[in-house]
PDB file of C-alpha atoms in Angstrom:
ATOM      1  CA  MET U   1      79.514 -71.995  18.257  1.00  0.00           C
ATOM      2  CA  THR U   2      77.836 -70.693  21.468  1.00  0.00           C
ATOM      3  CA  PRO U   3      76.537 -67.268  22.393  1.00  0.00           C
ATOM      4  CA  GLY U   4      78.501 -65.199  24.854  1.00  0.00           C
ATOM      5  CA  ASN U   5      77.542 -65.435  28.477  1.00  0.00           C
ATOM      6  CA  ASN U   6      76.907 -61.938  29.621  1.00  0.00           C
ATOM      7  CA  GLY U   7      74.393 -62.898  32.268  1.00  0.00           C
ATOM      8  CA  PRO U   8      70.632 -63.207  32.161  1.00  0.00           C
ATOM      9  CA  GLY U   9      68.546 -60.427  30.658  1.00  0.00           C
ATOM     10  CA  THR U  10      70.996 -59.661  27.870  1.00  0.00           C
ATOM     11  CA  PRO U  11      70.098 -59.868  24.165  1.00  0.00           C
ATOM     12  CA  GLU U  12      71.884 -63.177  23.948  1.00  0.00           C
ATOM     13  CA  ASP U  13      69.358 -64.632  26.369  1.00  0.00           C
ATOM     14  CA  ASP U  14      66.703 -64.069  23.699  1.00  0.00           C
ATOM     15  CA  ASP U  15      68.359 -66.471  21.264  1.00  0.00           C
ATOM     16  CA  PRO U  16      65.426 -68.482  19.884  1.00  0.00           C
ATOM     17  CA  PHE U  17      67.734 -71.420  19.284  1.00  0.00           C
ATOM     18  CA  GLY U  18      69.194 -71.557  22.800  1.00  0.00           C
ATOM     19  CA  TYR U  19      67.660 -74.973  23.383  1.00  0.00           C
ATOM     20  CA  LEU U  20      70.175 -76.388  20.864  1.00  0.00           C
ATOM     21  CA  TYR U  21      73.182 -75.610  23.069  1.00  0.00           C
ATOM     22  CA  ALA U  22      74.315 -77.012  26.367  1.00  0.00           C
ATOM     23  CA  ASP U  23      74.520 -73.731  28.146  1.00  0.00           C
ATOM     24  CA  GLY U  24      71.032 -72.839  26.822  1.00  0.00           C
ATOM     25  CA  GLN U  25      69.627 -76.080  28.045  1.00  0.00           C
ATOM     26  CA  ALA U  26      71.325 -75.422  31.434  1.00  0.00           C
ATOM     27  CA  ARG U  27      69.363 -72.209  31.622  1.00  0.00           C
ATOM     28  CA  GLY U  28      66.103 -74.004  30.851  1.00  0.00           C
ATOM     29  CA  ALA U  29      65.728 -73.379  27.138  1.00  0.00           C
ATOM     30  CA  GLN U  30      63.103 -75.620  25.570  1.00  0.00           C
ATOM     31  CA  PRO U  31      61.952 -76.228  22.019  1.00  0.00           C
ATOM     32  CA  PRO U  32      59.234 -73.752  20.916  1.00  0.00           C
ATOM     33  CA  SER U  33      55.734 -74.387  22.281  1.00  0.00           C
ATOM     34  CA  GLY U  34      54.107 -70.948  21.996  1.00  0.00           C
ATOM     35  CA  GLY U  35      57.415 -69.061  22.229  1.00  0.00           C
ATOM     36  CA  TYR U  36      61.054 -69.379  21.310  1.00  0.00           C
ATOM     37  CA  GLY U  37      64.242 -69.535  23.341  1.00  0.00           C
ATOM     38  CA  TYR U  38      64.415 -68.597  26.962  1.00  0.00           C
ATOM     39  CA  PRO U  39      61.462 -67.958  29.173  1.00  0.00           C
ATOM     40  CA  ASN U  40      62.036 -64.206  29.003  1.00  0.00           C
ATOM     41  CA  SER U  41      62.364 -64.174  25.238  1.00  0.00           C
ATOM     42  CA  VAL U  42      61.178 -60.884  23.660  1.00  0.00           C
ATOM     43  CA  SER U  43      59.558 -62.893  20.883  1.00  0.00           C
ATOM     44  CA  ARG U  44      57.088 -64.473  23.307  1.00  0.00           C
ATOM     45  CA  VAL U  45      53.482 -64.108  22.134  1.00  0.00           C
ATOM     46  CA  ARG U  46      51.583 -61.604  24.313  1.00  0.00           C
ATOM     47  CA  THR U  47      48.018 -60.510  24.537  1.00  0.00           C
ATOM     48  CA  VAL U  48      47.238 -57.147  22.909  1.00  0.00           C
ATOM     49  CA  GLY U  49      47.747 -54.333  25.415  1.00  0.00           C
ATOM     50  CA  GLU U  50      49.687 -56.547  27.828  1.00  0.00           C
ATOM     51  CA  ARG U  51      53.146 -55.096  27.316  1.00  0.00           C
ATOM     52  CA  GLN U  52      53.886 -51.897  29.182  1.00  0.00           C
ATOM     53  CA  TYR U  53      56.473 -49.616  27.766  1.00  0.00           C
ATOM     54  CA  GLY U  54      58.948 -47.886  29.997  1.00  0.00           C
ATOM     55  CA  GLN U  55      58.870 -50.446  32.811  1.00  0.00           C
ATOM     56  CA  GLN U  56      60.026 -53.986  33.419  1.00  0.00           C
ATOM     57  CA  GLN U  57      57.468 -56.674  32.812  1.00  0.00           C
ATOM     58  CA  PRO U  58      57.212 -59.201  35.619  1.00  0.00           C
ATOM     59  CA  THR U  59      58.429 -62.631  34.836  1.00  0.00           C
ATOM     60  CA  ALA U  60      57.304 -65.989  36.054  1.00  0.00           C
ATOM     61  CA  PRO U  61      58.989 -69.317  36.344  1.00  0.00           C
ATOM     62  CA  TYR U  62      59.059 -71.329  33.187  1.00  0.00           C
ATOM     63  CA  GLY U  63      55.789 -72.996  32.496  1.00  0.00           C
ATOM     64  CA  GLN U  64      53.722 -70.484  34.483  1.00  0.00           C
ATOM     65  CA  VAL U  65      51.723 -67.614  33.066  1.00  0.00           C
ATOM     66  CA  PRO U  66      52.930 -64.229  34.295  1.00  0.00           C
ATOM     67  CA  PRO U  67      50.353 -61.969  35.953  1.00  0.00           C
ATOM     68  CA  GLN U  68      48.204 -60.246  33.368  1.00  0.00           C
ATOM     69  CA  GLN U  69      48.097 -56.498  33.643  1.00  0.00           C
ATOM     70  CA  GLY U  70      45.894 -54.569  31.295  1.00  0.00           C
ATOM     71  CA  ALA U  71      44.296 -57.744  29.964  1.00  0.00           C
ATOM     72  CA  TYR U  72      41.351 -57.438  27.664  1.00  0.00           C
ATOM     73  CA  GLY U  73      38.258 -56.417  29.559  1.00  0.00           C
ATOM     74  CA  ARG U  74      40.226 -54.613  32.326  1.00  0.00           C
ATOM     75  CA  PRO U  75      41.750 -51.128  32.195  1.00  0.00           C
ATOM     76  CA  ASN U  76      45.451 -50.891  31.379  1.00  0.00           C
ATOM     77  CA  PRO U  77      47.213 -48.523  33.779  1.00  0.00           C
ATOM     78  CA  HIS U  78      49.453 -47.310  31.014  1.00  0.00           C
ATOM     79  CA  TYR U  79      46.423 -46.000  29.033  1.00  0.00           C
ATOM     80  CA  ALA U  80      44.302 -45.045  32.024  1.00  0.00           C
ATOM     81  CA  ALA U  81      43.259 -41.449  32.778  1.00  0.00           C
ATOM     82  CA  PRO U  82      45.883 -39.474  34.727  1.00  0.00           C
ATOM     83  CA  GLU U  83      43.627 -39.094  37.738  1.00  0.00           C
ATOM     84  CA  THR U  84      43.535 -42.911  38.129  1.00  0.00           C
ATOM     85  CA  LEU U  85      47.310 -43.263  38.311  1.00  0.00           C
ATOM     86  CA  PRO U  86      49.007 -43.437  41.716  1.00  0.00           C
ATOM     87  CA  GLY U  87      49.267 -39.934  43.171  1.00  0.00           C
ATOM     88  CA  GLY U  88      46.835 -38.477  40.601  1.00  0.00           C
ATOM     89  CA  GLY U  89      43.613 -38.300  42.573  1.00  0.00           C
ATOM     90  CA  ALA U  90      40.384 -37.324  40.833  1.00  0.00           C
ATOM     91  CA  PRO U  91      39.165 -33.789  41.439  1.00  0.00           C
ATOM     92  CA  THR U  92      36.753 -33.514  44.314  1.00  0.00           C
ATOM     93  CA  ALA U  93      34.653 -30.702  42.765  1.00  0.00           C
ATOM     94  CA  PRO U  94      33.812 -29.671  39.180  1.00  0.00           C
ATOM     95  CA  GLN U  95      36.192 -27.081  37.819  1.00  0.00           C
ATOM     96  CA  GLN U  96      34.610 -23.994  36.281  1.00  0.00           C
ATOM     97  CA  PRO U  97      36.228 -22.761  33.104  1.00  0.00           C
ATOM     98  CA  ALA U  98      38.317 -19.700  33.559  1.00  0.00           C
ATOM     99  CA  GLY U  99      36.596 -16.473  32.663  1.00  0.00           C
ATOM    100  CA  ARG U 100      37.776 -14.032  30.053  1.00  0.00           C
ATOM    101  CA  GLY U 101      41.086 -12.464  30.945  1.00  0.00           C
ATOM    102  CA  GLY U 102      41.988 -15.297  33.338  1.00  0.00           C
ATOM    103  CA  SER U 103      39.926 -13.900  36.176  1.00  0.00           C
ATOM    104  CA  GLY U 104      38.763 -17.370  37.146  1.00  0.00           C
ATOM    105  CA  ARG U 105      35.080 -16.367  37.193  1.00  0.00           C
ATOM    106  CA  GLY U 106      32.584 -18.519  35.323  1.00  0.00           C
ATOM    107  CA  ARG U 107      31.296 -17.150  32.041  1.00  0.00           C
ATOM    108  CA  GLY U 108      27.497 -17.010  31.910  1.00  0.00           C
ATOM    109  CA  PRO U 109      25.144 -16.194  28.969  1.00  0.00           C
ATOM    110  CA  ASN U 110      26.122 -13.188  26.863  1.00  0.00           C
ATOM    111  CA  THR U 111      23.225 -11.067  28.136  1.00  0.00           C
ATOM    112  CA  LYS U 112      24.964  -7.859  27.168  1.00  0.00           C
ATOM    113  CA  GLY U 113      25.151  -8.893  23.520  1.00  0.00           C
ATOM    114  CA  LEU U 114      21.518  -9.999  23.559  1.00  0.00           C
ATOM    115  CA  LEU U 115      20.448  -6.683  25.096  1.00  0.00           C
ATOM    116  CA  ILE U 116      22.343  -4.707  22.451  1.00  0.00           C
ATOM    117  CA  GLY U 117      20.735  -6.781  19.678  1.00  0.00           C
ATOM    118  CA  ALA U 118      17.238  -6.260  21.121  1.00  0.00           C
ATOM    119  CA  VAL U 119      17.793  -2.503  21.388  1.00  0.00           C
ATOM    120  CA  ALA U 120      18.962  -2.410  17.757  1.00  0.00           C
ATOM    121  CA  VAL U 121      15.837  -4.270  16.585  1.00  0.00           C
ATOM    122  CA  VAL U 122      13.524  -1.939  18.549  1.00  0.00           C
ATOM    123  CA  ALA U 123      15.321   1.104  17.148  1.00  0.00           C
ATOM    124  CA  ALA U 124      14.930  -0.186  13.575  1.00  0.00           C
ATOM    125  CA  VAL U 125      11.203  -0.789  14.114  1.00  0.00           C
ATOM    126  CA  VAL U 126      10.688   2.693  15.578  1.00  0.00           C
ATOM    127  CA  ILE U 127      12.551   4.298  12.670  1.00  0.00           C
ATOM    128  CA  GLY U 128      10.465   2.319  10.155  1.00  0.00           C
ATOM    129  CA  ILE U 129       7.210   3.397  11.822  1.00  0.00           C
ATOM    130  CA  GLY U 130       8.357   7.021  11.831  1.00  0.00           C
ATOM    131  CA  VAL U 131       9.191   6.908   8.117  1.00  0.00           C
ATOM    132  CA  ALA U 132       5.822   5.292   7.306  1.00  0.00           C
ATOM    133  CA  MET U 133       3.970   7.954   9.296  1.00  0.00           C
ATOM    134  CA  MET U 134       5.883  10.733   7.532  1.00  0.00           C
ATOM    135  CA  ASN U 135       5.069   9.226   4.140  1.00  0.00           C
ATOM    136  CA  GLY U 136       1.421   8.831   5.123  1.00  0.00           C
ATOM    137  CA  SER U 137       1.211  12.461   6.203  1.00  0.00           C
ATOM    138  CA  ASP U 138       2.750  13.514   2.879  1.00  0.00           C
ATOM    139  CA  ASP U 139       0.128  11.485   1.009  1.00  0.00           C
ATOM    140  CA  LYS U 140      -2.642  13.267   2.885  1.00  0.00           C
ATOM    141  CA  LYS U 141      -1.403  16.766   2.150  1.00  0.00           C
ATOM    142  CA  PRO U 142      -3.954  18.852   0.224  1.00  0.00           C
ATOM    143  CA  ASP U 143      -3.440  19.164  -3.502  1.00  0.00           C
ATOM    144  CA  THR U 144      -2.069  22.674  -3.911  1.00  0.00           C
ATOM    145  CA  ASP U 145      -2.595  22.503  -7.664  1.00  0.00           C
ATOM    146  CA  ALA U 146      -6.336  22.487  -7.109  1.00  0.00           C
ATOM    147  CA  GLY U 147      -6.185  26.029  -5.748  1.00  0.00           C
ATOM    148  CA  PRO U 148      -5.509  27.851  -2.488  1.00  0.00           C
ATOM    149  CA  THR U 149      -7.117  26.707   0.704  1.00  0.00           C
ATOM    150  CA  PRO U 150      -9.786  28.965   2.220  1.00  0.00           C
ATOM    151  CA  THR U 151      -8.449  31.922   4.165  1.00  0.00           C
ATOM    152  CA  GLN U 152     -10.113  34.779   5.997  1.00  0.00           C
ATOM    153  CA  SER U 153     -10.233  36.759   2.752  1.00  0.00           C
ATOM    154  CA  GLN U 154     -11.621  33.682   0.919  1.00  0.00           C
ATOM    155  CA  PRO U 155     -14.352  32.220   3.131  1.00  0.00           C
ATOM    156  CA  SER U 156     -15.323  28.659   2.372  1.00  0.00           C
ATOM    157  CA  GLU U 157     -18.910  29.278   3.508  1.00  0.00           C
ATOM    158  CA  PRO U 158     -21.246  31.091   1.097  1.00  0.00           C
ATOM    159  CA  SER U 159     -21.828  34.732   1.864  1.00  0.00           C
ATOM    160  CA  PRO U 160     -25.310  35.879   3.009  1.00  0.00           C
ATOM    161  CA  SER U 161     -25.932  37.546  -0.337  1.00  0.00           C
ATOM    162  CA  ALA U 162     -25.129  34.337  -2.171  1.00  0.00           C
ATOM    163  CA  SER U 163     -27.465  32.442   0.145  1.00  0.00           C
ATOM    164  CA  ASN U 164     -30.282  34.929  -0.491  1.00  0.00           C
ATOM    165  CA  SER U 165     -29.613  34.721  -4.209  1.00  0.00           C
ATOM    166  CA  GLY U 166     -29.917  30.947  -4.024  1.00  0.00           C
ATOM    167  CA  GLU U 167     -33.267  31.250  -2.269  1.00  0.00           C
ATOM    168  CA  ALA U 168     -34.411  33.735  -4.914  1.00  0.00           C
ATOM    169  CA  GLU U 169     -33.282  31.419  -7.702  1.00  0.00           C
ATOM    170  CA  ALA U 170     -35.213  28.540  -6.153  1.00  0.00           C
ATOM    171  CA  GLU U 171     -38.357  30.649  -6.189  1.00  0.00           C
ATOM    172  CA  LEU U 172     -37.951  32.290  -9.615  1.00  0.00           C
ATOM    173  CA  PRO U 173     -41.185  31.981 -11.622  1.00  0.00           C
ATOM    174  CA  LYS U 174     -42.057  30.341 -14.911  1.00  0.00           C
ATOM    175  CA  ILE U 175     -45.171  31.064 -17.009  1.00  0.00           C
ATOM    176  CA  ASP U 176     -46.986  29.724 -20.045  1.00  0.00           C
ATOM    177  CA  ALA U 177     -47.379  32.289 -22.795  1.00  0.00           C
ATOM    178  CA  LYS U 178     -51.147  31.822 -22.768  1.00  0.00           C
ATOM    179  CA  ALA U 179     -51.196  33.340 -19.238  1.00  0.00           C
ATOM    180  CA  LEU U 180     -49.566  36.613 -20.418  1.00  0.00           C
ATOM    181  CA  ARG U 181     -51.490  39.816 -21.021  1.00  0.00           C
ATOM    182  CA  LEU U 182     -52.090  39.912 -24.798  1.00  0.00           C
ATOM    183  CA  ALA U 183     -52.439  43.013 -26.956  1.00  0.00           C
ATOM    184  CA  GLY U 184     -52.002  44.321 -30.551  1.00  0.00           C
ATOM    185  CA  GLY U 185     -53.686  41.404 -32.320  1.00  0.00           C
ATOM    186  CA  THR U 186     -52.037  38.486 -30.463  1.00  0.00           C
ATOM    187  CA  ALA U 187     -54.185  35.395 -29.810  1.00  0.00           C
ATOM    188  CA  LEU U 188     -54.048  31.826 -28.546  1.00  0.00           C
ATOM    189  CA  ALA U 189     -53.740  28.726 -30.722  1.00  0.00           C
ATOM    190  CA  SER U 190     -52.840  25.045 -30.545  1.00  0.00           C
ATOM    191  CA  ASP U 191     -52.616  23.972 -34.177  1.00  0.00           C
ATOM    192  CA  VAL U 192     -48.817  23.473 -34.257  1.00  0.00           C
ATOM    193  CA  LYS U 193     -47.690  20.425 -32.333  1.00  0.00           C
ATOM    194  CA  GLY U 194     -44.737  20.524 -29.950  1.00  0.00           C
ATOM    195  CA  ALA U 195     -45.646  23.381 -27.598  1.00  0.00           C
ATOM    196  CA  GLN U 196     -44.777  22.581 -23.953  1.00  0.00           C
ATOM    197  CA  ALA U 197     -47.340  24.925 -22.402  1.00  0.00           C
ATOM    198  CA  ASP U 198     -50.321  23.360 -20.685  1.00  0.00           C
ATOM    199  CA  GLY U 199     -52.625  21.831 -23.294  1.00  0.00           C
ATOM    200  CA  GLY U 200     -50.138  22.684 -26.064  1.00  0.00           C
ATOM    201  CA  VAL U 201     -51.590  26.196 -26.225  1.00  0.00           C
ATOM    202  CA  TYR U 202     -49.276  28.985 -27.487  1.00  0.00           C
ATOM    203  CA  VAL U 203     -49.551  32.663 -28.516  1.00  0.00           C
ATOM    204  CA  THR U 204     -49.858  33.418 -32.219  1.00  0.00           C
ATOM    205  CA  GLY U 205     -50.488  36.614 -34.290  1.00  0.00           C
ATOM    206  CA  PHE U 206     -47.225  38.164 -33.116  1.00  0.00           C
ATOM    207  CA  ASN U 207     -46.085  38.936 -36.683  1.00  0.00           C
ATOM    208  CA  GLN U 208     -47.436  42.528 -36.838  1.00  0.00           C
ATOM    209  CA  VAL U 209     -46.225  45.881 -35.542  1.00  0.00           C
ATOM    210  CA  GLY U 210     -47.715  46.657 -32.159  1.00  0.00           C
ATOM    211  CA  ALA U 211     -48.296  43.025 -31.151  1.00  0.00           C
ATOM    212  CA  THR U 212     -47.422  42.776 -27.488  1.00  0.00           C
ATOM    213  CA  VAL U 213     -47.336  40.268 -24.606  1.00  0.00           C
ATOM    214  CA  THR U 214     -46.697  41.434 -21.020  1.00  0.00           C
ATOM    215  CA  TRP U 215     -45.591  39.426 -17.956  1.00  0.00           C
ATOM    216  CA  THR U 216     -45.969  40.947 -14.519  1.00  0.00           C
ATOM    217  CA  VAL U 217     -43.389  39.308 -12.253  1.00  0.00           C
ATOM    218  CA  SER U 218     -43.873  39.728  -8.496  1.00  0.00           C
ATOM    219  CA  ASP U 219     -41.900  38.802  -5.379  1.00  0.00           C
ATOM    220  CA  ILE U 220     -38.348  39.250  -6.777  1.00  0.00           C
ATOM    221  CA  LYS U 221     -36.277  38.790  -3.629  1.00  0.00           C
ATOM    222  CA  GLU U 222     -33.165  40.667  -4.694  1.00  0.00           C
ATOM    223  CA  ALA U 223     -32.436  43.311  -7.287  1.00  0.00           C
ATOM    224  CA  GLY U 224     -29.902  42.479  -9.971  1.00  0.00           C
ATOM    225  CA  PRO U 225     -29.360  40.838 -13.317  1.00  0.00           C
ATOM    226  CA  TYR U 226     -31.291  37.682 -14.297  1.00  0.00           C
ATOM    227  CA  ARG U 227     -31.692  35.559 -17.380  1.00  0.00           C
ATOM    228  CA  LEU U 228     -35.018  35.671 -19.224  1.00  0.00           C
ATOM    229  CA  TYR U 229     -35.615  32.476 -21.227  1.00  0.00           C
ATOM    230  CA  VAL U 230     -38.197  32.433 -24.071  1.00  0.00           C
ATOM    231  CA  ARG U 231     -39.350  29.303 -25.870  1.00  0.00           C
ATOM    232  CA  TYR U 232     -40.644  30.113 -29.343  1.00  0.00           C
ATOM    233  CA  GLY U 233     -41.516  28.501 -32.668  1.00  0.00           C
ATOM    234  CA  ILE U 234     -40.505  29.686 -36.160  1.00  0.00           C
ATOM    235  CA  PRO U 235     -40.968  28.278 -39.688  1.00  0.00           C
ATOM    236  CA  GLY U 236     -37.221  27.834 -40.294  1.00  0.00           C
ATOM    237  CA  VAL U 237     -36.614  31.609 -40.592  1.00  0.00           C
ATOM    238  CA  ASP U 238     -34.890  33.945 -38.097  1.00  0.00           C
ATOM    239  CA  ALA U 239     -37.110  36.251 -36.014  1.00  0.00           C
ATOM    240  CA  SER U 240     -36.643  39.023 -33.418  1.00  0.00           C
ATOM    241  CA  ALA U 241     -38.621  41.153 -30.933  1.00  0.00           C
ATOM    242  CA  THR U 242     -38.246  44.268 -28.801  1.00  0.00           C
ATOM    243  CA  LEU U 243     -37.687  43.571 -25.099  1.00  0.00           C
ATOM    244  CA  LYS U 244     -38.611  46.070 -22.361  1.00  0.00           C
ATOM    245  CA  VAL U 245     -38.133  45.754 -18.590  1.00  0.00           C
ATOM    246  CA  ASN U 246     -40.196  48.083 -16.417  1.00  0.00           C
ATOM    247  CA  GLY U 247     -40.864  50.248 -19.539  1.00  0.00           C
ATOM    248  CA  THR U 248     -37.199  50.537 -20.533  1.00  0.00           C
ATOM    249  CA  PRO U 249     -36.131  48.834 -23.804  1.00  0.00           C
ATOM    250  CA  ASN U 250     -33.046  46.628 -23.722  1.00  0.00           C
ATOM    251  CA  THR U 251     -30.173  47.841 -25.833  1.00  0.00           C
ATOM    252  CA  SER U 252     -30.379  44.722 -28.015  1.00  0.00           C
ATOM    253  CA  PRO U 253     -33.474  42.987 -29.422  1.00  0.00           C
ATOM    254  CA  LEU U 254     -34.422  39.488 -28.359  1.00  0.00           C
ATOM    255  CA  ASN U 255     -32.915  37.172 -30.980  1.00  0.00           C
ATOM    256  CA  MET U 256     -35.195  34.308 -32.054  1.00  0.00           C
ATOM    257  CA  LYS U 257     -32.935  32.737 -34.645  1.00  0.00           C
ATOM    258  CA  ASN U 258     -33.254  29.450 -36.515  1.00  0.00           C
ATOM    259  CA  PHE U 259     -30.765  27.623 -34.276  1.00  0.00           C
ATOM    260  CA  GLY U 260     -29.965  24.225 -35.722  1.00  0.00           C
ATOM    261  CA  GLY U 261     -31.196  25.175 -39.218  1.00  0.00           C
ATOM    262  CA  THR U 262     -34.621  23.541 -39.294  1.00  0.00           C
ATOM    263  CA  PRO U 263     -36.285  23.397 -42.724  1.00  0.00           C
ATOM    264  CA  ALA U 264     -38.131  26.500 -43.906  1.00  0.00           C
ATOM    265  CA  GLY U 265     -41.923  26.323 -43.502  1.00  0.00           C
ATOM    266  CA  ASP U 266     -41.746  23.495 -40.877  1.00  0.00           C
ATOM    267  CA  TRP U 267     -43.363  25.062 -37.789  1.00  0.00           C
ATOM    268  CA  GLU U 268     -43.600  21.797 -35.872  1.00  0.00           C
ATOM    269  CA  LYS U 269     -39.828  21.262 -35.955  1.00  0.00           C
ATOM    270  CA  GLY U 270     -39.078  24.931 -35.400  1.00  0.00           C
ATOM    271  CA  TRP U 271     -39.466  25.091 -31.596  1.00  0.00           C
ATOM    272  CA  LYS U 272     -36.335  26.773 -30.084  1.00  0.00           C
ATOM    273  CA  THR U 273     -35.171  28.481 -26.899  1.00  0.00           C
ATOM    274  CA  THR U 274     -33.310  31.781 -26.500  1.00  0.00           C
ATOM    275  CA  TRP U 275     -32.360  34.026 -23.562  1.00  0.00           C
ATOM    276  CA  ALA U 276     -31.384  37.610 -22.689  1.00  0.00           C
ATOM    277  CA  ILE U 277     -30.092  39.385 -19.565  1.00  0.00           C
ATOM    278  CA  VAL U 278     -32.658  41.579 -17.779  1.00  0.00           C
ATOM    279  CA  ASN U 279     -32.085  43.841 -14.742  1.00  0.00           C
ATOM    280  CA  LEU U 280     -34.892  43.442 -12.218  1.00  0.00           C
ATOM    281  CA  THR U 281     -35.654  45.332  -9.036  1.00  0.00           C
ATOM    282  CA  GLU U 282     -36.701  43.890  -5.730  1.00  0.00           C
ATOM    283  CA  GLY U 283     -40.445  43.242  -5.620  1.00  0.00           C
ATOM    284  CA  THR U 284     -42.646  43.501  -8.776  1.00  0.00           C
ATOM    285  CA  ASN U 285     -41.373  43.956 -12.343  1.00  0.00           C
ATOM    286  CA  THR U 286     -42.973  44.013 -15.824  1.00  0.00           C
ATOM    287  CA  ILE U 287     -41.404  42.269 -18.793  1.00  0.00           C
ATOM    288  CA  GLU U 288     -42.750  43.100 -22.247  1.00  0.00           C
ATOM    289  CA  LEU U 289     -42.163  41.544 -25.662  1.00  0.00           C
ATOM    290  CA  SER U 290     -43.439  43.465 -28.683  1.00  0.00           C
ATOM    291  CA  CYS U 291     -43.102  43.626 -32.431  1.00  0.00           C
ATOM    292  CA  GLN U 292     -41.786  47.041 -33.455  1.00  0.00           C
ATOM    293  CA  GLN U 293     -40.455  48.591 -36.621  1.00  0.00           C
ATOM    294  CA  GLY U 294     -37.338  46.782 -37.695  1.00  0.00           C
ATOM    295  CA  ASN U 295     -38.262  43.554 -35.993  1.00  0.00           C
ATOM    296  CA  GLN U 296     -39.021  40.317 -37.846  1.00  0.00           C
ATOM    297  CA  CYS U 297     -41.778  38.883 -35.700  1.00  0.00           C
ATOM    298  CA  ASN U 298     -42.975  35.763 -37.565  1.00  0.00           C
ATOM    299  CA  ALA U 299     -42.918  33.548 -34.412  1.00  0.00           C
ATOM    300  CA  ASN U 300     -45.180  31.767 -31.955  1.00  0.00           C
ATOM    301  CA  LEU U 301     -44.547  32.169 -28.175  1.00  0.00           C
ATOM    302  CA  ASP U 302     -44.716  29.100 -25.874  1.00  0.00           C
ATOM    303  CA  GLN U 303     -43.227  29.777 -22.403  1.00  0.00           C
ATOM    304  CA  LEU U 304     -41.148  32.320 -20.403  1.00  0.00           C
ATOM    305  CA  TRP U 305     -39.012  31.772 -17.190  1.00  0.00           C
ATOM    306  CA  LEU U 306     -36.281  33.397 -15.125  1.00  0.00           C
ATOM    307  CA  THR U 307     -32.990  32.083 -13.777  1.00  0.00           C
ATOM    308  CA  GLY U 308     -29.944  33.601 -12.136  1.00  0.00           C
ATOM    309  CA  LYS U 309     -27.429  35.472 -14.226  1.00  0.00           C
ATOM    310  CA  ASP U 310     -25.258  32.381 -14.520  1.00  0.00           C
ATOM    311  CA  GLY U 311     -28.207  30.329 -15.820  1.00  0.00           C
ATOM    312  CA  ALA U 312     -28.858  28.421 -12.594  1.00  0.00           C
TER     313      ALA U 312
END
C-alpha cells in the first residue's frame, strides 16, 4: 500500500513512515533522527516561537537547518509591535491625548475644580467665624433679668444730693455718754463691766423722773431724717425713755427692751443697742433723753451716735 502522489506539499508528504516505501525513499525520506517523514514534515520539532502562522515557513534542503526567524533572544516579527512591521513606521512625535469632546487639545490639571473647592472651603470658614461671633455677642449681652439699664431718667451716677448725704454720713458724730450734759440726778459710774465708752465709764442714776442727758450736735450738713443709736445696759428688764429733738418730743418713746432675754438682775450681760429716727436740721441740733412719767428708766447709758436713715 502506498500513499497517493498528489505532488509535494500535500498532507501525504507528511507521512511519518514515508521512508518505508520506494516512492518515499525517492523523495528523500529517511528514518527519524529528530523528525519523521519528509523534510517538510509538520511533525518536525521546532523551537518555541519559530513557527509563524499565516505565512509559509521557508524550507531548506534535507540535512540543513532552515533560517531561524523569531529565535529565542531575538524579536519575532509576528509578535512585534505594529510600528516595527514593514510599512508601520514609529511615530515621529509624542501624541497628546485627545481633549474632552474630541477637540484634540491636551487636557491639563483641573484648575477649575480646584478653584471651586478652595472657594467652598473659604466660604465655610467665613460662615463659621460669623456664627461664632454672633454667639459670642449673644453671650455678652447684658442680663435683662438684673434690671433695666441706666437711662436719662435713671442716671447711673449718684445725684449731688446723694453725694452730699454720703459726705454727711462720713462725718456724722459719735459720743460717749459721759461727755453729755447731765441733769436731774444723773451721774457717772464704772462699776458694771462691759461699757464701751472710754475707760468703761457710763451714766447712771437715770431711773428717776426728771433725769436728763443732753447732746448738742453741731455741723449737720443736710437737713433730714437720721438714725439715733443708743447703747444702754439693763438688769434683764425692759426700759424706756422720752426722746426730744430740738425741744420737740418724738411721737414714740425710745425703747430699751431686753433684747435677747438676758437674765434678770445681770447688769454685766445686759448691754444692748437700740435706735430711733430723728429729724435734724442743717447746722446745730439738740438731742435729749429724759425719764418722764410713764417711762421705765432703770438703765445705764453708754454711747450715742448718728447714721443715715438707712443705717449707713
